Amino acid sequence: QAPIKATCEDMSCKTGFPEDVHSAVVSRSVHGGQPLLNVRFRSCDGNKKIHFGSSDPEDFRVGEDGVVYAGRSFQLSAEPTEFVVSAQDEDTQEEWQMRVKLTPEPAFTGPPAKDHKKIEDIVFPWRQYKHSSHLKRQKRDWVIPPINLPENSRGPFPQELVRIRSDRDKSLSLRYSVTGPGADQPPTGIFIINPISGQLSVTKPLDREQIASFHLRAHAVDVNGNQVENPIDIVINVIDMNDNRPEFLHQVWNGTVPEGSKPGTYVMTVTAIDADDPNALNGMLRYRILSQAPSSPSPNMFTINNETGDIITVAAGLDREKVQQYTLIIQATDMEGNPTYGLSNTATAVITVTDVNDNPPEFTAMTFYGEVPENRVDVIVANLTVTDKDQPHTPAWNAMYRITGGDPTGRFTILTDPNSNDGLITVVKPIDFETNRMFVLTVAAENQVPLAKGIQHPPQSTATVSITVIDVNESPYFVPNPKLVRQEEGLLAGSVLTTFTAQDPDRYMQQTSLRYSKLYDPANWLKIDPVNGQITTTAVLDRESTYVQNNMYNATFLATDNGIPPMSGTGTLQIYLLDINDNAPQVNPKEATTCETLQPNAINITAVDPDIDPNAGPFAFELPDTPPSIKRNWTIVRISGDHAQLSLRIRFLEAGIYDVPIVITDSGNPHASSTSVLKVKVCQCDINGDCTDVDRIVGAGLGTGAIIAILLCIIILLILVLMFVVWMKRRDKERQAKQLLIDPEDDVRDNILKYDEEGGGEEDQDYDLSQLQQPDTVEPDTIKPVGIRRLDERPIHAEPQYPVRSAAPHPGDIGDFINEGLKAADNDPTAPPYDSLLVFDYEGSGSTAGSLSSLNSSSSGGEQDYDYLNDWGPRFKKLADMYGGGDD
C-alpha cells in the first residue's frame, strides 16, 4: 500500500511543485497504462497552461491532469526507480522539475498489527479564485494514487483502508459517503465509510480474478445535505496472490509427426492458462515433459519450449513401422516454474507418427502364370500380389503396376484392386492363337507417391508373368468382304454370277469344309451352292428395281463350320449393275390442257426414261402418221434434250378431250422408242388463257373407270332395295302365322277362355270390334231420370273431354288390336298423363252387348259333347266334371 499525501501544509501560494522529491510505493509488477501516482503542482494563476513531461517517457508518461502512468509492462527492481517529472508553462516557457522515487512494495507477509497500522488521510484539494487573495477549493478534482489491497486477506474485517476528510470539518458538521461498484452498486457492501470520521474500510476478502479493481467516488456534505466539497475518485487495486493453478485448454492434445523426421522438427503446441495476473509471477507459466512412452528408440525423442509450449523432436529414429504413437505427460508450473512456490498441473500429449513412403512394394513371387482364350477382351488373366509395410490404403501403400516388356502391341493392361492392392492383368485387345501362343511380360510395381529420399527400389519390385493363349473355334470369314461384282443388268436366271467363299482361321483344328447359305437377298435374285460357294441367278437382274440403290444391289451370305460349338461368319456381295437400254421413254405428264384457239396453245412435255446415260436423253419427239388427224391438228417441237412443246396446227379446234399419240426415241444403241398417249383437254379460254368450261369438258369426258364405278353403285343400291322388300314380305307372313293353328272342330274357346279376353264364345266368331273401339258412335247417350241408373253406366259428374281418336282398321288378331291401340295412346299428345284421375270401370255408354250376363251361346249346352275333356289330362278334370257326365 503506497502512502498518499494530499495535505496542503503551507497557506502561501507559490507556483511549482510543493516538494523537490516525491516518494511512492507501488506494486512490483507494473502493466502498461496503469496509473501509478499523482504529482501535485500548485498554480497561483488559474489561467496558466501547464504541460507535464517525463525524463523516461518510454517507461513513464504524465497526463495533463498530473497522473503518472506506466508506459509499458515491466517488473520493478529491488532498488528504488527514479525519474524526473517536469512542468512547463506553455506561454512563458517557464519550467519546474521534481524528482520521483518509486519503491516496490515488500512481499505480503500477512496483515500488520492493528496497533501499528498507520491510516493515511485523503484531504479534499484546494483552489484559489482569480480575484481573491484567499485560498479556495479547486474546481477540478485531484487524481488520488490507487490504493493497493491484497486479495484473499484473512482480516480481521472490517479492515480500515484510508480516512477521507475535509479541512472544513473544523467549522462544519460534515457527513462522508462513497459511491460506485462495491459500495452502493453491485456488488454492494464490500466497502463502507464512517459518515462522521470518513474512515473507509473493506468488509470481506477480495478476489482479483473476479474484480481486479474498484473505482469509488467520495462525497462530503453538511448536515443539510449540501455539497461542501467536490467528489474525489478513489481507485482500489486488488493485488494478485498465487491462488490458482495452471489449467490446460485440453486435457489430451493430439499431434502428428512424419516418420524419419530430423531433430528440430516442429510437432505441436500445448497451451495452459492461469487465472492469476499474467504480468506477475503468479501467472507466468513454464512447461516441461515429465515422461515419454514408449521410450524407444530413445527416452528423449521430444522436448518442449518451457515458455511457449512448442514440442519439437530432439532425436532421430522415428519409424512408424516400429512405433506408431508416443504419449507424453506435460507439466505446466506458475511462478516461472519454481518447483517450491509454484502451482502445477499436467496434461497428455499424444503424438502419432505418420507414414512416409519408406517401404517399396515387393512382389510375393518372381514369376506369375495365367492363361486366356483367344479373341477374348476385358478378361482377367492373372493376379499379381505384393507386400508393402507402409500404412494400408495410403498413397505410400497403394501400388501402381506397369508393363515394362513383352507387350509391344499393347494387348494387356494392369489394374489395381483398391482393397487388396493386387494387380489384375487384363486383356484389352484380341489375341490370335494362330499368331501368338504365349506372352512373357515383365512388370514393375511402385507406389502412388515417390519413395522417400535415399530409398531405392529393390529387385523384388519387378516380376515376370507367363501368359498362355488357349485355342478356340473361331468364326470363318469371307475374303474379300464385301466383294464387289460388276454385271450388266438383264442377266438371265440360272446364270453363274461369281464364287463367294470364306476361310476358316482355325488352322490347327481338325474340321471339314465350310457350308454356305443365303442370309439376306431382298429381291430373291440369287442362290449359293452350299459346298463351293458358287452364286447363280434365280431371276433377271434389273437395275431399275426398287431394291437397287445407286446401281448397287447388296446380298448377305453365311458360312458355317462344324466346330464345337459351330461358328459362322457373314459376307456381303455387292453387285454393281451396268445399265442397258431396256426401257423406252415415256411422256410426262399424261394429261394437259390447252385452248381451242391457236394462241396461246403450247403444251410443255418431258420425256422420262428409267435408264441412265447413254441410254437416256437427248430424246427425239414426233407425231405418228396415223391417224392423219393427228398431224393435221397438232405439231410438236423439241426445245431441249428432254423437253418438247406440243401446239395446235390449226386456228381452231372444238373443245373436248383428245388423245394425242407421241413417239419418243432415246439415244441408246440400239435406240428404244415408244408411243405415249397424251390426253389433251381443249377448252374455251378467257383473255388470260384460263379455261372457262372445264366442268363441262370434265363431265363430258368421263372415262371408262368412272362409268364402271357409277354402274356398280347403281347395282348395289338396287340390291339393297330388293332385300328390303323381301324382308317386309317375310315380316307380313310371320305376322299372319301367329294365328291359332288348331282344327275348328277342336276349338274350345267357348269353355277355356283367358280372363283378360272379352271376345265371344264358339258361336260369336263374327263379333264386331268396333263396339270396343268407339262405343259412343253406336248408341248415343240418353238422359235418364235421376235415381234410375245401372251400376255399369257412365257416371253423371263432369269428365274431361278429350278428342276422339280415329277408328283404327279392323285387325286380324285381338293382340295386334290391343298393341295398335297402345301405340296410338302413347303417341297421342292429347292423352291424359299417367298421374291424372282415370275411371277404370266405365266401358262406354249404352253398350249394345248390355250386361255380360246377357252373353249366351247360340247353341244349348246339351248339343255339345264334352267327353273329350277327359282325354286332356288332370288339368281339365274340373271342366270334364262340370260339363260332362250326363245331366249333372
PDB file of C-alpha atoms in Angstrom, residues 422-601:
ATOM      1  CA  ASP A 422      -3.345 -56.724 -56.137  1.00  0.00           C
ATOM      2  CA  GLY A 423      -2.510 -56.157 -59.784  1.00  0.00           C
ATOM      3  CA  LEU A 424      -5.113 -57.510 -62.249  1.00  0.00           C
ATOM      4  CA  ILE A 425      -3.660 -58.234 -65.694  1.00  0.00           C
ATOM      5  CA  THR A 426      -6.468 -57.657 -68.208  1.00  0.00           C
ATOM      6  CA  VAL A 427      -6.653 -58.236 -71.982  1.00  0.00           C
ATOM      7  CA  VAL A 428      -7.630 -55.087 -73.885  1.00  0.00           C
ATOM      8  CA  LYS A 429      -7.001 -56.264 -77.479  1.00  0.00           C
ATOM      9  CA  PRO A 430      -7.991 -59.619 -79.025  1.00  0.00           C
ATOM     10  CA  ILE A 431      -5.224 -62.233 -79.250  1.00  0.00           C
ATOM     11  CA  ASP A 432      -4.966 -64.697 -82.160  1.00  0.00           C
ATOM     12  CA  PHE A 433      -3.792 -68.159 -81.171  1.00  0.00           C
ATOM     13  CA  GLU A 434      -2.565 -68.793 -84.683  1.00  0.00           C
ATOM     14  CA  THR A 435      -0.242 -65.790 -84.351  1.00  0.00           C
ATOM     15  CA  ASN A 436       0.804 -65.781 -80.666  1.00  0.00           C
ATOM     16  CA  ARG A 437       0.551 -68.801 -78.427  1.00  0.00           C
ATOM     17  CA  MET A 438       2.313 -67.334 -75.384  1.00  0.00           C
ATOM     18  CA  PHE A 439       3.342 -63.998 -73.894  1.00  0.00           C
ATOM     19  CA  VAL A 440       6.086 -63.384 -71.322  1.00  0.00           C
ATOM     20  CA  LEU A 441       5.579 -59.993 -69.669  1.00  0.00           C
ATOM     21  CA  THR A 442       7.894 -58.045 -67.379  1.00  0.00           C
ATOM     22  CA  VAL A 443       6.012 -55.969 -64.797  1.00  0.00           C
ATOM     23  CA  ALA A 444       7.090 -53.444 -62.153  1.00  0.00           C
ATOM     24  CA  ALA A 445       5.280 -52.140 -59.062  1.00  0.00           C
ATOM     25  CA  GLU A 446       5.611 -48.721 -57.442  1.00  0.00           C
ATOM     26  CA  ASN A 447       3.573 -46.535 -55.105  1.00  0.00           C
ATOM     27  CA  GLN A 448       1.407 -43.559 -55.914  1.00  0.00           C
ATOM     28  CA  VAL A 449       3.950 -41.245 -54.275  1.00  0.00           C
ATOM     29  CA  PRO A 450       7.705 -41.395 -54.783  1.00  0.00           C
ATOM     30  CA  LEU A 451       9.895 -43.163 -52.296  1.00  0.00           C
ATOM     31  CA  ALA A 452      11.473 -41.149 -49.526  1.00  0.00           C
ATOM     32  CA  LYS A 453      14.899 -39.671 -50.169  1.00  0.00           C
ATOM     33  CA  GLY A 454      17.701 -42.184 -50.106  1.00  0.00           C
ATOM     34  CA  ILE A 455      15.489 -45.297 -50.613  1.00  0.00           C
ATOM     35  CA  GLN A 456      15.773 -47.319 -53.831  1.00  0.00           C
ATOM     36  CA  HIS A 457      13.524 -49.941 -55.402  1.00  0.00           C
ATOM     37  CA  PRO A 458      14.763 -53.471 -54.649  1.00  0.00           C
ATOM     38  CA  PRO A 459      14.752 -56.299 -57.208  1.00  0.00           C
ATOM     39  CA  GLN A 460      11.598 -57.624 -55.569  1.00  0.00           C
ATOM     40  CA  SER A 461       9.656 -54.747 -57.158  1.00  0.00           C
ATOM     41  CA  THR A 462       9.950 -56.451 -60.572  1.00  0.00           C
ATOM     42  CA  ALA A 463       8.402 -59.779 -61.659  1.00  0.00           C
ATOM     43  CA  THR A 464       7.723 -61.922 -64.744  1.00  0.00           C
ATOM     44  CA  VAL A 465       4.267 -63.027 -65.966  1.00  0.00           C
ATOM     45  CA  SER A 466       3.861 -66.006 -68.325  1.00  0.00           C
ATOM     46  CA  ILE A 467       0.529 -65.983 -70.215  1.00  0.00           C
ATOM     47  CA  THR A 468      -0.663 -68.937 -72.320  1.00  0.00           C
ATOM     48  CA  VAL A 469      -3.186 -68.372 -75.153  1.00  0.00           C
ATOM     49  CA  ILE A 470      -5.920 -71.044 -75.492  1.00  0.00           C
ATOM     50  CA  ASP A 471      -7.127 -72.002 -78.984  1.00  0.00           C
ATOM     51  CA  VAL A 472     -10.911 -71.723 -79.519  1.00  0.00           C
ATOM     52  CA  ASN A 473     -13.157 -72.272 -82.525  1.00  0.00           C
ATOM     53  CA  GLU A 474     -13.260 -69.029 -84.483  1.00  0.00           C
ATOM     54  CA  SER A 475     -15.780 -67.779 -86.981  1.00  0.00           C
ATOM     55  CA  PRO A 476     -14.960 -68.202 -90.674  1.00  0.00           C
ATOM     56  CA  TYR A 477     -14.545 -65.024 -92.662  1.00  0.00           C
ATOM     57  CA  PHE A 478     -15.164 -64.146 -96.305  1.00  0.00           C
ATOM     58  CA  VAL A 479     -12.351 -62.774 -98.426  1.00  0.00           C
ATOM     59  CA  PRO A 480     -12.831 -60.113 -99.596  1.00  0.00           C
ATOM     60  CA  ASN A 481     -15.650 -58.730 -97.526  1.00  0.00           C
ATOM     61  CA  PRO A 482     -17.544 -57.026 -99.058  1.00  0.00           C
ATOM     62  CA  LYS A 483     -16.994 -58.447-102.541  1.00  0.00           C
ATOM     63  CA  LEU A 484     -17.816 -56.202-105.492  1.00  0.00           C
ATOM     64  CA  VAL A 485     -19.075 -57.651-108.788  1.00  0.00           C
ATOM     65  CA  ARG A 486     -19.819 -55.547-111.889  1.00  0.00           C
ATOM     66  CA  GLN A 487     -22.543 -57.029-114.071  1.00  0.00           C
ATOM     67  CA  GLU A 488     -24.839 -55.770-116.798  1.00  0.00           C
ATOM     68  CA  GLU A 489     -28.494 -55.872-115.931  1.00  0.00           C
ATOM     69  CA  GLY A 490     -30.704 -58.306-117.741  1.00  0.00           C
ATOM     70  CA  LEU A 491     -28.643 -61.344-116.791  1.00  0.00           C
ATOM     71  CA  LEU A 492     -30.978 -64.269-117.222  1.00  0.00           C
ATOM     72  CA  ALA A 493     -31.996 -66.634-114.463  1.00  0.00           C
ATOM     73  CA  GLY A 494     -29.697 -69.618-113.987  1.00  0.00           C
ATOM     74  CA  SER A 495     -26.570 -67.735-114.974  1.00  0.00           C
ATOM     75  CA  VAL A 496     -23.390 -68.081-112.886  1.00  0.00           C
ATOM     76  CA  LEU A 497     -22.609 -64.733-111.325  1.00  0.00           C
ATOM     77  CA  THR A 498     -19.492 -65.332-109.186  1.00  0.00           C
ATOM     78  CA  THR A 499     -17.987 -67.524-106.449  1.00  0.00           C
ATOM     79  CA  PHE A 500     -18.018 -66.153-102.916  1.00  0.00           C
ATOM     80  CA  THR A 501     -16.026 -68.303-100.445  1.00  0.00           C
ATOM     81  CA  ALA A 502     -14.842 -67.933 -96.846  1.00  0.00           C
ATOM     82  CA  GLN A 503     -11.774 -69.058 -94.917  1.00  0.00           C
ATOM     83  CA  ASP A 504     -11.515 -70.722 -91.508  1.00  0.00           C
ATOM     84  CA  PRO A 505      -8.849 -69.148 -89.250  1.00  0.00           C
ATOM     85  CA  ASP A 506      -8.519 -72.315 -87.143  1.00  0.00           C
ATOM     86  CA  ARG A 507      -5.561 -73.901 -88.882  1.00  0.00           C
ATOM     87  CA  TYR A 508      -4.765 -76.235 -86.016  1.00  0.00           C
ATOM     88  CA  MET A 509      -8.238 -77.759 -85.567  1.00  0.00           C
ATOM     89  CA  GLN A 510      -9.478 -80.827 -87.404  1.00  0.00           C
ATOM     90  CA  GLN A 511     -12.536 -79.510 -89.245  1.00  0.00           C
ATOM     91  CA  THR A 512     -14.309 -80.351 -92.518  1.00  0.00           C
ATOM     92  CA  SER A 513     -15.168 -77.855 -95.227  1.00  0.00           C
ATOM     93  CA  LEU A 514     -17.460 -74.905 -94.700  1.00  0.00           C
ATOM     94  CA  ARG A 515     -21.161 -74.789 -95.601  1.00  0.00           C
ATOM     95  CA  TYR A 516     -22.712 -71.752 -97.282  1.00  0.00           C
ATOM     96  CA  SER A 517     -26.225 -70.362 -97.145  1.00  0.00           C
ATOM     97  CA  LYS A 518     -28.091 -67.223 -98.083  1.00  0.00           C
ATOM     98  CA  LEU A 519     -28.859 -64.809 -95.256  1.00  0.00           C
ATOM     99  CA  TYR A 520     -30.252 -61.699 -96.959  1.00  0.00           C
ATOM    100  CA  ASP A 521     -31.454 -61.344-100.558  1.00  0.00           C
ATOM    101  CA  PRO A 522     -34.251 -58.732-100.667  1.00  0.00           C
ATOM    102  CA  ALA A 523     -35.247 -59.327-104.346  1.00  0.00           C
ATOM    103  CA  ASN A 524     -34.626 -63.098-104.201  1.00  0.00           C
ATOM    104  CA  TRP A 525     -32.418 -62.942-107.279  1.00  0.00           C
ATOM    105  CA  LEU A 526     -29.573 -65.207-106.108  1.00  0.00           C
ATOM    106  CA  LYS A 527     -28.730 -68.617-104.704  1.00  0.00           C
ATOM    107  CA  ILE A 528     -25.412 -70.043-103.421  1.00  0.00           C
ATOM    108  CA  ASP A 529     -24.033 -73.511-103.657  1.00  0.00           C
ATOM    109  CA  PRO A 530     -23.662 -74.813-100.035  1.00  0.00           C
ATOM    110  CA  VAL A 531     -20.361 -76.562-100.827  1.00  0.00           C
ATOM    111  CA  ASN A 532     -18.322 -74.433-103.204  1.00  0.00           C
ATOM    112  CA  GLY A 533     -19.974 -71.030-102.688  1.00  0.00           C
ATOM    113  CA  GLN A 534     -20.904 -70.546-106.381  1.00  0.00           C
ATOM    114  CA  ILE A 535     -23.589 -67.888-106.772  1.00  0.00           C
ATOM    115  CA  THR A 536     -26.127 -68.155-109.599  1.00  0.00           C
ATOM    116  CA  THR A 537     -29.133 -66.028-110.504  1.00  0.00           C
ATOM    117  CA  THR A 538     -32.717 -67.128-109.969  1.00  0.00           C
ATOM    118  CA  ALA A 539     -34.308 -64.133-111.708  1.00  0.00           C
ATOM    119  CA  VAL A 540     -33.387 -61.456-114.215  1.00  0.00           C
ATOM    120  CA  LEU A 541     -31.227 -58.698-112.725  1.00  0.00           C
ATOM    121  CA  ASP A 542     -32.923 -55.340-113.188  1.00  0.00           C
ATOM    122  CA  ARG A 543     -31.060 -52.144-112.443  1.00  0.00           C
ATOM    123  CA  GLU A 544     -34.332 -50.227-112.315  1.00  0.00           C
ATOM    124  CA  SER A 545     -35.660 -52.356-109.436  1.00  0.00           C
ATOM    125  CA  THR A 546     -36.587 -50.639-106.177  1.00  0.00           C
ATOM    126  CA  TYR A 547     -34.117 -52.936-104.377  1.00  0.00           C
ATOM    127  CA  VAL A 548     -31.227 -51.344-106.242  1.00  0.00           C
ATOM    128  CA  GLN A 549     -29.802 -48.181-104.751  1.00  0.00           C
ATOM    129  CA  ASN A 550     -27.297 -46.119-106.758  1.00  0.00           C
ATOM    130  CA  ASN A 551     -26.848 -49.021-109.189  1.00  0.00           C
ATOM    131  CA  MET A 552     -25.824 -51.258-106.245  1.00  0.00           C
ATOM    132  CA  TYR A 553     -27.573 -54.429-105.104  1.00  0.00           C
ATOM    133  CA  ASN A 554     -26.468 -55.941-101.742  1.00  0.00           C
ATOM    134  CA  ALA A 555     -26.870 -59.550-100.628  1.00  0.00           C
ATOM    135  CA  THR A 556     -25.517 -61.233 -97.493  1.00  0.00           C
ATOM    136  CA  PHE A 557     -24.327 -64.847 -97.262  1.00  0.00           C
ATOM    137  CA  LEU A 558     -23.435 -67.081 -94.290  1.00  0.00           C
ATOM    138  CA  ALA A 559     -20.525 -69.509 -93.894  1.00  0.00           C
ATOM    139  CA  THR A 560     -20.697 -72.079 -91.055  1.00  0.00           C
ATOM    140  CA  ASP A 561     -18.091 -74.570 -89.819  1.00  0.00           C
ATOM    141  CA  ASN A 562     -18.635 -77.812 -87.932  1.00  0.00           C
ATOM    142  CA  GLY A 563     -16.608 -76.967 -84.837  1.00  0.00           C
ATOM    143  CA  ILE A 564     -17.779 -77.271 -81.240  1.00  0.00           C
ATOM    144  CA  PRO A 565     -19.635 -75.077 -80.895  1.00  0.00           C
ATOM    145  CA  PRO A 566     -20.305 -74.302 -84.586  1.00  0.00           C
ATOM    146  CA  MET A 567     -19.249 -70.825 -85.626  1.00  0.00           C
ATOM    147  CA  SER A 568     -20.450 -68.779 -88.559  1.00  0.00           C
ATOM    148  CA  GLY A 569     -19.419 -65.655 -90.397  1.00  0.00           C
ATOM    149  CA  THR A 570     -21.179 -63.359 -92.833  1.00  0.00           C
ATOM    150  CA  GLY A 571     -20.082 -61.775 -96.076  1.00  0.00           C
ATOM    151  CA  THR A 572     -21.685 -59.121 -98.231  1.00  0.00           C
ATOM    152  CA  LEU A 573     -21.834 -59.370-102.019  1.00  0.00           C
ATOM    153  CA  GLN A 574     -22.197 -56.040-103.785  1.00  0.00           C
ATOM    154  CA  ILE A 575     -23.432 -56.253-107.389  1.00  0.00           C
ATOM    155  CA  TYR A 576     -22.847 -53.108-109.401  1.00  0.00           C
ATOM    156  CA  LEU A 577     -25.438 -53.315-112.221  1.00  0.00           C
ATOM    157  CA  LEU A 578     -24.474 -51.733-115.522  1.00  0.00           C
ATOM    158  CA  ASP A 579     -27.317 -50.147-117.438  1.00  0.00           C
ATOM    159  CA  ILE A 580     -28.598 -51.441-120.785  1.00  0.00           C
ATOM    160  CA  ASN A 581     -31.230 -49.810-122.957  1.00  0.00           C
ATOM    161  CA  ASP A 582     -34.125 -51.944-121.780  1.00  0.00           C
ATOM    162  CA  ASN A 583     -36.649 -49.195-121.056  1.00  0.00           C
ATOM    163  CA  ALA A 584     -38.367 -46.981-123.602  1.00  0.00           C
ATOM    164  CA  PRO A 585     -39.005 -43.334-122.740  1.00  0.00           C
ATOM    165  CA  GLN A 586     -42.471 -42.165-121.691  1.00  0.00           C
ATOM    166  CA  VAL A 587     -44.192 -38.813-121.835  1.00  0.00           C
ATOM    167  CA  ASN A 588     -44.788 -36.774-118.706  1.00  0.00           C
ATOM    168  CA  PRO A 589     -47.338 -35.512-117.773  1.00  0.00           C
ATOM    169  CA  LYS A 590     -50.032 -37.841-119.082  1.00  0.00           C
ATOM    170  CA  GLU A 591     -52.699 -35.129-119.253  1.00  0.00           C
ATOM    171  CA  ALA A 592     -52.614 -31.480-120.353  1.00  0.00           C
ATOM    172  CA  THR A 593     -54.991 -28.615-121.068  1.00  0.00           C
ATOM    173  CA  THR A 594     -54.931 -26.108-123.921  1.00  0.00           C
ATOM    174  CA  CYS A 595     -57.221 -23.514-125.523  1.00  0.00           C
ATOM    175  CA  GLU A 596     -59.310 -24.199-128.631  1.00  0.00           C
ATOM    176  CA  THR A 597     -57.767 -21.250-130.432  1.00  0.00           C
ATOM    177  CA  LEU A 598     -54.327 -21.056-131.923  1.00  0.00           C
ATOM    178  CA  GLN A 599     -52.906 -18.604-129.433  1.00  0.00           C
ATOM    179  CA  PRO A 600     -51.940 -19.440-126.728  1.00  0.00           C
ATOM    180  CA  ASN A 601     -51.888 -23.213-127.210  1.00  0.00           C
TER     181      ASN A 601
END
